[in-house]
PDB file of C-alpha atoms and ligand atoms in Angstrom:
ATOM      1  CA  UNK A   1      16.006   6.930   0.775  1.00  0.00           C
ATOM      2  CA  UNK A   2      14.409   8.343  -2.343  1.00  0.00           C
ATOM      3  CA  UNK A   3      10.803   7.172  -2.278  1.00  0.00           C
ATOM      4  CA  UNK A   4       8.302   7.492  -5.112  1.00  0.00           C
ATOM      5  CA  UNK A   5       4.669   7.260  -4.027  1.00  0.00           C
ATOM      6  CA  UNK A   6       2.312   6.444  -6.898  1.00  0.00           C
ATOM      7  CA  UNK A   7      -1.135   7.849  -6.149  1.00  0.00           C
ATOM      8  CA  UNK A   8      -2.949  10.952  -4.933  1.00  0.00           C
ATOM      9  CA  UNK A   9      -5.646   9.452  -2.692  1.00  0.00           C
ATOM     10  CA  UNK A  10      -5.815   9.298   1.103  1.00  0.00           C
ATOM     11  CA  UNK A  11      -3.388   6.357   1.308  1.00  0.00           C
ATOM     12  CA  UNK A  12      -0.762   7.958  -0.916  1.00  0.00           C
ATOM     13  CA  UNK A  13      -1.030  11.241   1.006  1.00  0.00           C
ATOM     14  CA  UNK A  14      -0.792   9.548   4.428  1.00  0.00           C
ATOM     15  CA  UNK A  15       2.169   7.378   3.439  1.00  0.00           C
ATOM     16  CA  UNK A  16       3.997  10.179   1.625  1.00  0.00           C
ATOM     17  CA  UNK A  17       3.631  12.341   4.749  1.00  0.00           C
ATOM     18  CA  UNK A  18       5.023   9.395   6.733  1.00  0.00           C
ATOM     19  CA  UNK A  19       8.053   9.063   4.460  1.00  0.00           C
ATOM     20  CA  UNK A  20       8.714  12.806   4.785  1.00  0.00           C
ATOM     21  CA  UNK A  21       8.310  12.631   8.572  1.00  0.00           C
ATOM     22  CA  UNK A  22      10.958   9.913   8.677  1.00  0.00           C
ATOM     23  CA  UNK A  23      13.405  11.932   6.597  1.00  0.00           C
ATOM     24  CA  UNK A  24      13.038  10.280   3.189  1.00  0.00           C
ATOM     25  CA  UNK A  25      13.172  12.295  -0.028  1.00  0.00           C
ATOM     26  CA  UNK A  26       9.686  11.821  -1.407  1.00  0.00           C
ATOM     27  CA  UNK A  27       7.989  12.371  -4.751  1.00  0.00           C
ATOM     28  CA  UNK A  28       4.268  11.809  -5.224  1.00  0.00           C
ATOM     29  CA  UNK A  29       2.961  10.769  -8.639  1.00  0.00           C
ATOM     30  CA  UNK A  30      -0.430  11.446 -10.187  1.00  0.00           C
ATOM     31  CA  UNK A  31      -2.021  12.196 -13.559  1.00  0.00           C
ATOM     32  CA  UNK A  32      -2.936  15.646 -12.212  1.00  0.00           C
ATOM     33  CA  UNK A  33      -0.673  17.346  -9.645  1.00  0.00           C
ATOM     34  CA  UNK A  34      -3.362  20.022  -9.038  1.00  0.00           C
ATOM     35  CA  UNK A  35      -5.182  17.376  -6.959  1.00  0.00           C
ATOM     36  CA  UNK A  36      -2.322  17.499  -4.467  1.00  0.00           C
ATOM     37  CA  UNK A  37      -2.170  21.308  -4.126  1.00  0.00           C
ATOM     38  CA  UNK A  38      -3.723  21.493  -0.661  1.00  0.00           C
ATOM     39  CA  UNK A  39      -1.751  18.485   0.630  1.00  0.00           C
ATOM     40  CA  UNK A  40       1.429  20.014  -0.795  1.00  0.00           C
ATOM     41  CA  UNK A  41       0.886  23.234   1.164  1.00  0.00           C
ATOM     42  CA  UNK A  42       1.101  21.123   4.341  1.00  0.00           C
ATOM     43  CA  UNK A  43       3.965  18.997   2.990  1.00  0.00           C
ATOM     44  CA  UNK A  44       6.101  21.434   0.998  1.00  0.00           C
ATOM     45  CA  UNK A  45       9.202  19.228   1.037  1.00  0.00           C
ATOM     46  CA  UNK A  46       7.509  16.679  -1.204  1.00  0.00           C
ATOM     47  CA  UNK A  47       8.101  16.779  -4.927  1.00  0.00           C
ATOM     48  CA  UNK A  48       5.164  16.206  -7.263  1.00  0.00           C
ATOM     49  CA  UNK A  49       5.249  14.644 -10.704  1.00  0.00           C
ATOM     50  CA  UNK A  50       3.717  12.265 -13.184  1.00  0.00           C
ATOM     51  CA  UNK A  51       3.602   8.517 -12.550  1.00  0.00           C
ATOM     52  CA  UNK A  52       6.708   8.071 -14.711  1.00  0.00           C
ATOM     53  CA  UNK A  53       8.639  10.986 -13.114  1.00  0.00           C
ATOM     54  CA  UNK A  54       7.886   9.463  -9.720  1.00  0.00           C
ATOM     55  CA  UNK A  55       8.820   5.914 -10.663  1.00  0.00           C
ATOM     56  CA  UNK A  56      12.078   7.175 -12.134  1.00  0.00           C
ATOM     57  CA  UNK A  57      12.814   9.260  -9.012  1.00  0.00           C
ATOM     58  CA  UNK A  58      12.172   6.558  -6.412  1.00  0.00           C
ATOM     59  CA  UNK A  59      14.754   3.945  -5.477  1.00  0.00           C
ATOM     60  CA  UNK A  60      11.828   2.481  -3.549  1.00  0.00           C
ATOM     61  CA  UNK A  61       8.245   2.776  -4.803  1.00  0.00           C
ATOM     62  CA  UNK A  62       4.921   2.752  -2.988  1.00  0.00           C
ATOM     63  CA  UNK A  63       1.859   1.839  -5.061  1.00  0.00           C
ATOM     64  CA  UNK A  64      -1.352   3.320  -3.630  1.00  0.00           C
ATOM     65  CA  UNK A  65      -3.979   3.566  -6.356  1.00  0.00           C
ATOM     66  CA  UNK A  66      -7.394   2.102  -7.101  1.00  0.00           C
ATOM     67  CA  UNK A  67      -6.856  -1.652  -7.468  1.00  0.00           C
ATOM     68  CA  UNK A  68      -8.609  -1.952 -10.826  1.00  0.00           C
ATOM     69  CA  UNK A  69      -6.187   0.543 -12.411  1.00  0.00           C
ATOM     70  CA  UNK A  70      -2.993  -0.527 -10.627  1.00  0.00           C
ATOM     71  CA  UNK A  71      -1.586  -2.203 -13.757  1.00  0.00           C
ATOM     72  CA  UNK A  72      -2.472   0.848 -15.895  1.00  0.00           C
ATOM     73  CA  UNK A  73      -0.644   3.099 -13.440  1.00  0.00           C
ATOM     74  CA  UNK A  74       2.453   0.865 -13.547  1.00  0.00           C
ATOM     75  CA  UNK A  75       2.327   0.841 -17.353  1.00  0.00           C
ATOM     76  CA  UNK A  76       2.232   4.655 -17.265  1.00  0.00           C
ATOM     77  CA  UNK A  77       5.108   4.600 -14.749  1.00  0.00           C
ATOM     78  CA  UNK A  78       7.128   2.579 -17.267  1.00  0.00           C
ATOM     79  CA  UNK A  79       8.424  -0.935 -16.654  1.00  0.00           C
ATOM     80  CA  UNK A  80      12.050   0.224 -17.073  1.00  0.00           C
ATOM     81  CA  UNK A  81      11.522   2.561 -14.099  1.00  0.00           C
ATOM     82  CA  UNK A  82      10.384  -0.379 -11.954  1.00  0.00           C
ATOM     83  CA  UNK A  83      13.203  -2.778 -12.812  1.00  0.00           C
ATOM     84  CA  UNK A  84      15.085  -4.080  -9.790  1.00  0.00           C
ATOM     85  CA  UNK A  85      13.118  -1.862  -7.384  1.00  0.00           C
ATOM     86  CA  UNK A  86      11.059  -2.625  -4.311  1.00  0.00           C
ATOM     87  CA  UNK A  87       7.416  -1.785  -5.080  1.00  0.00           C
ATOM     88  CA  UNK A  88       5.370  -1.842  -1.881  1.00  0.00           C
ATOM     89  CA  UNK A  89       1.779  -2.518  -2.826  1.00  0.00           C
ATOM     90  CA  UNK A  90      -1.070  -1.186  -0.680  1.00  0.00           C
ATOM     91  CA  UNK A  91      -3.741  -1.821  -3.319  1.00  0.00           C
ATOM     92  CA  UNK A  92      -6.789  -4.019  -2.909  1.00  0.00           C
ATOM     93  CA  UNK A  93      -8.745  -5.636  -5.756  1.00  0.00           C
ATOM     94  CA  UNK A  94     -12.061  -4.119  -4.725  1.00  0.00           C
ATOM     95  CA  UNK A  95     -14.832  -4.485  -7.309  1.00  0.00           C
ATOM     96  CA  UNK A  96     -17.195  -1.654  -8.144  1.00  0.00           C
ATOM     97  CA  UNK A  97     -20.255  -3.576  -6.852  1.00  0.00           C
ATOM     98  CA  UNK A  98     -21.443  -2.535  -3.369  1.00  0.00           C
ATOM     99  CA  UNK A  99     -20.618  -4.599  -0.247  1.00  0.00           C
ATOM    100  CA  UNK A 100     -23.038  -7.284   1.012  1.00  0.00           C
ATOM    101  CA  UNK A 101     -23.743  -6.807   4.733  1.00  0.00           C
ATOM    102  CA  UNK A 102     -20.451  -4.939   4.985  1.00  0.00           C
ATOM    103  CA  UNK A 103     -18.427  -7.527   3.031  1.00  0.00           C
ATOM    104  CA  UNK A 104     -16.610  -5.980   0.073  1.00  0.00           C
ATOM    105  CA  UNK A 105     -16.584  -7.705  -3.314  1.00  0.00           C
ATOM    106  CA  UNK A 106     -13.262  -8.428  -5.037  1.00  0.00           C
ATOM    107  CA  UNK A 107     -12.565  -8.806  -8.756  1.00  0.00           C
ATOM    108  CA  UNK A 108     -10.023 -11.565  -7.994  1.00  0.00           C
ATOM    109  CA  UNK A 109     -10.651 -15.122  -6.767  1.00  0.00           C
ATOM    110  CA  UNK A 110      -9.042 -17.097  -3.932  1.00  0.00           C
ATOM    111  CA  UNK A 111      -6.744 -18.767  -6.510  1.00  0.00           C
ATOM    112  CA  UNK A 112      -5.452 -15.406  -7.648  1.00  0.00           C
ATOM    113  CA  UNK A 113      -4.571 -11.978  -6.287  1.00  0.00           C
ATOM    114  CA  UNK A 114      -3.927  -8.482  -7.556  1.00  0.00           C
ATOM    115  CA  UNK A 115      -0.273  -8.561  -6.573  1.00  0.00           C
ATOM    116  CA  UNK A 116       0.337 -11.844  -8.413  1.00  0.00           C
ATOM    117  CA  UNK A 117      -1.101 -10.260 -11.561  1.00  0.00           C
ATOM    118  CA  UNK A 118       1.186  -7.247 -11.136  1.00  0.00           C
ATOM    119  CA  UNK A 119       4.247  -9.412 -10.411  1.00  0.00           C
ATOM    120  CA  UNK A 120       3.545 -11.468 -13.562  1.00  0.00           C
ATOM    121  CA  UNK A 121       3.194  -8.398 -15.760  1.00  0.00           C
ATOM    122  CA  UNK A 122       6.259  -6.636 -14.275  1.00  0.00           C
ATOM    123  CA  UNK A 123       8.617  -9.546 -13.492  1.00  0.00           C
ATOM    124  CA  UNK A 124      11.655  -7.301 -12.919  1.00  0.00           C
ATOM    125  CA  UNK A 125      10.018  -5.384 -10.071  1.00  0.00           C
ATOM    126  CA  UNK A 126      10.114  -6.700  -6.498  1.00  0.00           C
ATOM    127  CA  UNK A 127       6.545  -6.403  -5.208  1.00  0.00           C
ATOM    128  CA  UNK A 128       5.841  -6.588  -1.487  1.00  0.00           C
ATOM    129  CA  UNK A 129       2.300  -6.398  -0.164  1.00  0.00           C
ATOM    130  CA  UNK A 130       2.106  -3.901   2.703  1.00  0.00           C
ATOM    131  CA  UNK A 131      -0.286  -1.348   4.225  1.00  0.00           C
ATOM    132  CA  UNK A 132      -3.348  -2.896   2.525  1.00  0.00           C
ATOM    133  CA  UNK A 133      -5.288  -3.980   5.611  1.00  0.00           C
ATOM    134  CA  UNK A 134      -5.438  -0.912   7.834  1.00  0.00           C
ATOM    135  CA  UNK A 135      -7.058   2.498   7.426  1.00  0.00           C
ATOM    136  CA  UNK A 136      -4.934   5.344   6.125  1.00  0.00           C
ATOM    137  CA  UNK A 137      -5.267   7.258   9.413  1.00  0.00           C
ATOM    138  CA  UNK A 138      -3.443   4.433  11.228  1.00  0.00           C
ATOM    139  CA  UNK A 139      -0.697   3.758   8.696  1.00  0.00           C
ATOM    140  CA  UNK A 140       2.002   5.962  10.203  1.00  0.00           C
ATOM    141  CA  UNK A 141       3.039   5.421  13.830  1.00  0.00           C
ATOM    142  CA  UNK A 142      -0.399   4.414  15.172  1.00  0.00           C
ATOM    143  CA  UNK A 143      -0.820   4.268  18.952  1.00  0.00           C
ATOM    144  CA  UNK A 144      -2.557   1.279  20.550  1.00  0.00           C
ATOM    145  CA  UNK A 145      -2.716   0.301  24.240  1.00  0.00           C
ATOM    146  CA  UNK A 146      -1.864  -3.284  23.241  1.00  0.00           C
ATOM    147  CA  UNK A 147       1.397  -2.170  21.639  1.00  0.00           C
ATOM    148  CA  UNK A 148       2.540  -2.342  18.034  1.00  0.00           C
ATOM    149  CA  UNK A 149       0.058  -3.740  15.515  1.00  0.00           C
ATOM    150  CA  UNK A 150       1.126  -6.332  12.931  1.00  0.00           C
ATOM    151  CA  UNK A 151       1.544  -5.672   9.221  1.00  0.00           C
ATOM    152  CA  UNK A 152       1.261  -8.819   7.132  1.00  0.00           C
ATOM    153  CA  UNK A 153       3.596  -8.726   4.142  1.00  0.00           C
ATOM    154  CA  UNK A 154       4.552 -11.109   1.341  1.00  0.00           C
ATOM    155  CA  UNK A 155       6.652 -11.117  -1.793  1.00  0.00           C
ATOM    156  CA  UNK A 156       9.254 -13.135  -3.660  1.00  0.00           C
ATOM    157  CA  UNK A 157      12.360 -11.039  -3.007  1.00  0.00           C
ATOM    158  CA  UNK A 158      13.971 -11.371   0.429  1.00  0.00           C
ATOM    159  CA  UNK A 159      15.963  -8.108   0.223  1.00  0.00           C
ATOM    160  CA  UNK A 160      12.806  -6.198  -0.770  1.00  0.00           C
ATOM    161  CA  UNK A 161      10.966  -7.663   2.222  1.00  0.00           C
ATOM    162  CA  UNK A 162      13.860  -6.726   4.519  1.00  0.00           C
ATOM    163  CA  UNK A 163      13.684  -3.094   3.346  1.00  0.00           C
ATOM    164  CA  UNK A 164       9.896  -3.162   3.797  1.00  0.00           C
ATOM    165  CA  UNK A 165      10.299  -4.455   7.360  1.00  0.00           C
ATOM    166  CA  UNK A 166      12.763  -1.617   8.109  1.00  0.00           C
ATOM    167  CA  UNK A 167      10.268   0.943   6.809  1.00  0.00           C
ATOM    168  CA  UNK A 168       7.469  -0.686   8.813  1.00  0.00           C
ATOM    169  CA  UNK A 169       9.636  -0.513  11.921  1.00  0.00           C
ATOM    170  CA  UNK A 170      10.099   3.240  11.357  1.00  0.00           C
ATOM    171  CA  UNK A 171       6.346   3.558  10.834  1.00  0.00           C
ATOM    172  CA  UNK A 172       5.664   1.851  14.186  1.00  0.00           C
ATOM    173  CA  UNK A 173       4.628  -1.625  12.990  1.00  0.00           C
ATOM    174  CA  UNK A 174       5.814  -5.129  13.617  1.00  0.00           C
ATOM    175  CA  UNK A 175       6.141  -7.221  10.468  1.00  0.00           C
ATOM    176  CA  UNK A 176       4.786 -10.715   9.866  1.00  0.00           C
ATOM    177  CA  UNK A 177       6.348 -12.170   6.719  1.00  0.00           C
ATOM    178  CA  UNK A 178       3.763 -14.514   5.236  1.00  0.00           C
ATOM    179  CA  UNK A 179       5.908 -15.828   2.387  1.00  0.00           C
ATOM    180  CA  UNK A 180       5.895 -15.553  -1.380  1.00  0.00           C
ATOM    181  CA  UNK A 181       3.683 -13.571  -3.750  1.00  0.00           C
ATOM    182  CA  UNK A 182       0.855 -16.165  -3.620  1.00  0.00           C
ATOM    183  CA  UNK A 183       0.238 -15.209   0.014  1.00  0.00           C
ATOM    184  CA  UNK A 184      -1.329 -12.023  -1.335  1.00  0.00           C
ATOM    185  CA  UNK A 185      -4.370 -14.309  -1.891  1.00  0.00           C
ATOM    186  CA  UNK A 186      -4.660 -14.383   1.903  1.00  0.00           C
ATOM    187  CA  UNK A 187      -3.439 -10.877   2.773  1.00  0.00           C
ATOM    188  CA  UNK A 188      -5.572  -8.890   0.327  1.00  0.00           C
ATOM    189  CA  UNK A 189      -8.843 -10.251   1.830  1.00  0.00           C
ATOM    190  CA  UNK A 190      -7.757  -8.990   5.265  1.00  0.00           C
ATOM    191  CA  UNK A 191      -8.963  -5.676   3.901  1.00  0.00           C
ATOM    192  CA  UNK A 192     -12.451  -7.179   3.598  1.00  0.00           C
ATOM    193  CA  UNK A 193     -12.320  -8.295   7.219  1.00  0.00           C
ATOM    194  CA  UNK A 194     -10.965  -4.917   8.345  1.00  0.00           C
ATOM    195  CA  UNK A 195     -13.748  -3.053   6.514  1.00  0.00           C
ATOM    196  CA  UNK A 196     -16.594  -5.146   7.987  1.00  0.00           C
ATOM    197  CA  UNK A 197     -16.208  -3.327  11.306  1.00  0.00           C
ATOM    198  CA  UNK A 198     -16.210  -0.021   9.462  1.00  0.00           C
ATOM    199  CA  UNK A 199     -19.302  -0.672   7.387  1.00  0.00           C
ATOM    200  CA  UNK A 200     -21.345  -2.405  10.105  1.00  0.00           C
ATOM    201  CA  UNK A 201     -20.191  -0.639  13.311  1.00  0.00           C
ATOM    202  CA  UNK A 202     -18.634   2.566  11.984  1.00  0.00           C
ATOM    203  CA  UNK A 203     -15.302   1.596  13.588  1.00  0.00           C
ATOM    204  CA  UNK A 204     -12.349   2.631  11.464  1.00  0.00           C
ATOM    205  CA  UNK A 205      -9.379   2.784  13.852  1.00  0.00           C
ATOM    206  CA  UNK A 206      -8.600  -0.874  14.570  1.00  0.00           C
ATOM    207  CA  UNK A 207      -5.589  -2.884  13.391  1.00  0.00           C
ATOM    208  CA  UNK A 208      -4.606  -6.561  13.408  1.00  0.00           C
ATOM    209  CA  UNK A 209      -2.086  -8.154  15.757  1.00  0.00           C
ATOM    210  CA  UNK A 210      -0.593 -11.629  15.389  1.00  0.00           C
ATOM    211  CA  UNK A 211       0.014 -13.426  18.692  1.00  0.00           C
ATOM    212  CA  UNK A 212       2.591 -16.213  18.983  1.00  0.00           C
ATOM    213  CA  UNK A 213       2.966 -18.668  21.851  1.00  0.00           C
TER     214      UNK A 213
HETATM  215  N1  NAP B   1      -8.475   4.244   1.910  1.00  0.00           N
HETATM  216  C1  NAP B   1      -7.836   3.495   2.815  1.00  0.00           C
HETATM  217  O1  NAP B   1      -7.775   3.818   4.009  1.00  0.00           O
HETATM  218  C2  NAP B   1      -7.125   2.241   2.342  1.00  0.00           C
HETATM  219  C3  NAP B   1      -6.504   1.417   3.294  1.00  0.00           C
HETATM  220  C4  NAP B   1      -5.739   0.319   2.844  1.00  0.00           C
HETATM  221  C5  NAP B   1      -5.615   0.071   1.489  1.00  0.00           C
HETATM  222  N2  NAP B   1      -6.258   0.870   0.584  1.00  0.00           N
HETATM  223  C6  NAP B   1      -6.048   0.617  -0.845  1.00  0.00           C
HETATM  224  O2  NAP B   1      -5.107   1.589  -1.275  1.00  0.00           O
HETATM  225  C7  NAP B   1      -5.365   2.000  -2.610  1.00  0.00           C
HETATM  226  C8  NAP B   1      -5.527   3.516  -2.659  1.00  0.00           C
HETATM  227  O3  NAP B   1      -6.673   3.876  -1.935  1.00  0.00           O
HETATM  228  P1  NAP B   1      -7.129   5.414  -1.786  1.00  0.00           P
HETATM  229  O4  NAP B   1      -8.394   5.378  -1.010  1.00  0.00           O
HETATM  230  O5  NAP B   1      -6.003   6.246  -1.309  1.00  0.00           O
HETATM  231  O6  NAP B   1      -7.354   5.900  -3.269  1.00  0.00           O
HETATM  232  P2  NAP B   1      -8.305   5.419  -4.476  1.00  0.00           P
HETATM  233  O7  NAP B   1      -9.426   6.377  -4.581  1.00  0.00           O
HETATM  234  O8  NAP B   1      -8.626   3.964  -4.351  1.00  0.00           O
HETATM  235  O9  NAP B   1      -7.323   5.612  -5.720  1.00  0.00           O
HETATM  236  C9  NAP B   1      -6.929   6.880  -6.117  1.00  0.00           C
HETATM  237  C10 NAP B   1      -5.793   6.763  -7.071  1.00  0.00           C
HETATM  238  O10 NAP B   1      -6.157   5.914  -8.179  1.00  0.00           O
HETATM  239  C11 NAP B   1      -5.753   6.541  -9.376  1.00  0.00           C
HETATM  240  N3  NAP B   1      -6.700   6.278 -10.469  1.00  0.00           N
HETATM  241  C12 NAP B   1      -8.038   6.159 -10.404  1.00  0.00           C
HETATM  242  N4  NAP B   1      -8.548   5.922 -11.645  1.00  0.00           N
HETATM  243  C13 NAP B   1      -7.492   5.903 -12.480  1.00  0.00           C
HETATM  244  C14 NAP B   1      -7.342   5.675 -13.887  1.00  0.00           C
HETATM  245  N5  NAP B   1      -8.403   5.440 -14.668  1.00  0.00           N
HETATM  246  N6  NAP B   1      -6.090   5.708 -14.415  1.00  0.00           N
HETATM  247  C15 NAP B   1      -5.020   5.936 -13.635  1.00  0.00           C
HETATM  248  N7  NAP B   1      -5.092   6.159 -12.290  1.00  0.00           N
HETATM  249  C16 NAP B   1      -6.306   6.140 -11.748  1.00  0.00           C
HETATM  250  C17 NAP B   1      -5.773   8.014  -9.085  1.00  0.00           C
HETATM  251  O11 NAP B   1      -4.842   8.604  -9.970  1.00  0.00           O
HETATM  252  P3  NAP B   1      -4.684  10.183 -10.105  1.00  0.00           P
HETATM  253  O12 NAP B   1      -3.806  10.572  -8.983  1.00  0.00           O
HETATM  254  O13 NAP B   1      -4.039  10.356 -11.422  1.00  0.00           O
HETATM  255  O14 NAP B   1      -6.061  10.742 -10.017  1.00  0.00           O
HETATM  256  C18 NAP B   1      -5.374   8.094  -7.633  1.00  0.00           C
HETATM  257  O15 NAP B   1      -3.987   8.239  -7.516  1.00  0.00           O
HETATM  258  C19 NAP B   1      -6.605   1.235  -3.045  1.00  0.00           C
HETATM  259  O16 NAP B   1      -6.223   0.124  -3.818  1.00  0.00           O
HETATM  260  C20 NAP B   1      -7.261   0.805  -1.738  1.00  0.00           C
HETATM  261  O17 NAP B   1      -7.991  -0.406  -1.850  1.00  0.00           O
HETATM  262  C21 NAP B   1      -7.014   1.929   0.986  1.00  0.00           C
END
């Protein structure tokens, strides 16, 4: 697949390396490709470009930017370049205020979510929440004694979720489909829960697993 990864932070770099590892043609988008120079030396097969070059290149897109600027990045990518495409969304609506006893603050409410805002503004794109509630070091083929961890996903388009589940399978995850875009109200805060252990116990390598009976 041709995958366009929007972002130059740790998540974008980890996921882009994962797409390359699994044989996908990958372009990484940023306002400043110089930021990716060192990463590119280790991942020379990746192409680098602007947000719009990358959105145009990808048949599938991965959004991995600061939550508060996610809409700005998609505007720069160009809505025509998003139309009809799967946009996997790893972003969390984390506010700039510091955490309280390890609990992050969000700029959304429980009746709202970042992904719903993005889906409303870019109705022709098929957003699927994924990779938002685990650390970047565990995103690609993580190893746990208890077996595969669970990635909670949601989104309105069934075909987009099927493609996401196939990618997650390659990346060593089992998928739990939690429904339509509104379920992002429940999935985005999993990041808060995940980070509590980091901030309070300095544990950053855990992942969630859903158990069924
Ligand atoms: N860190 C983790 O382990 C982790 C785990 C799960 C989910 N997440 C979520 O994944 C997302 C990415 O996290 P991250 O830690 O990799 O990176 P980040 O520091 O949250 O975001 C970096 C990206 O945001 C873009 N950005 C920042 N300000 C901007 C602006 N004013 N205009 C346009 N773009 C701007 C940067 O663009 P340029 O490339 O142009 O500089 C860069 O690509 C976040 O939403 C985060 O909550 C993070």
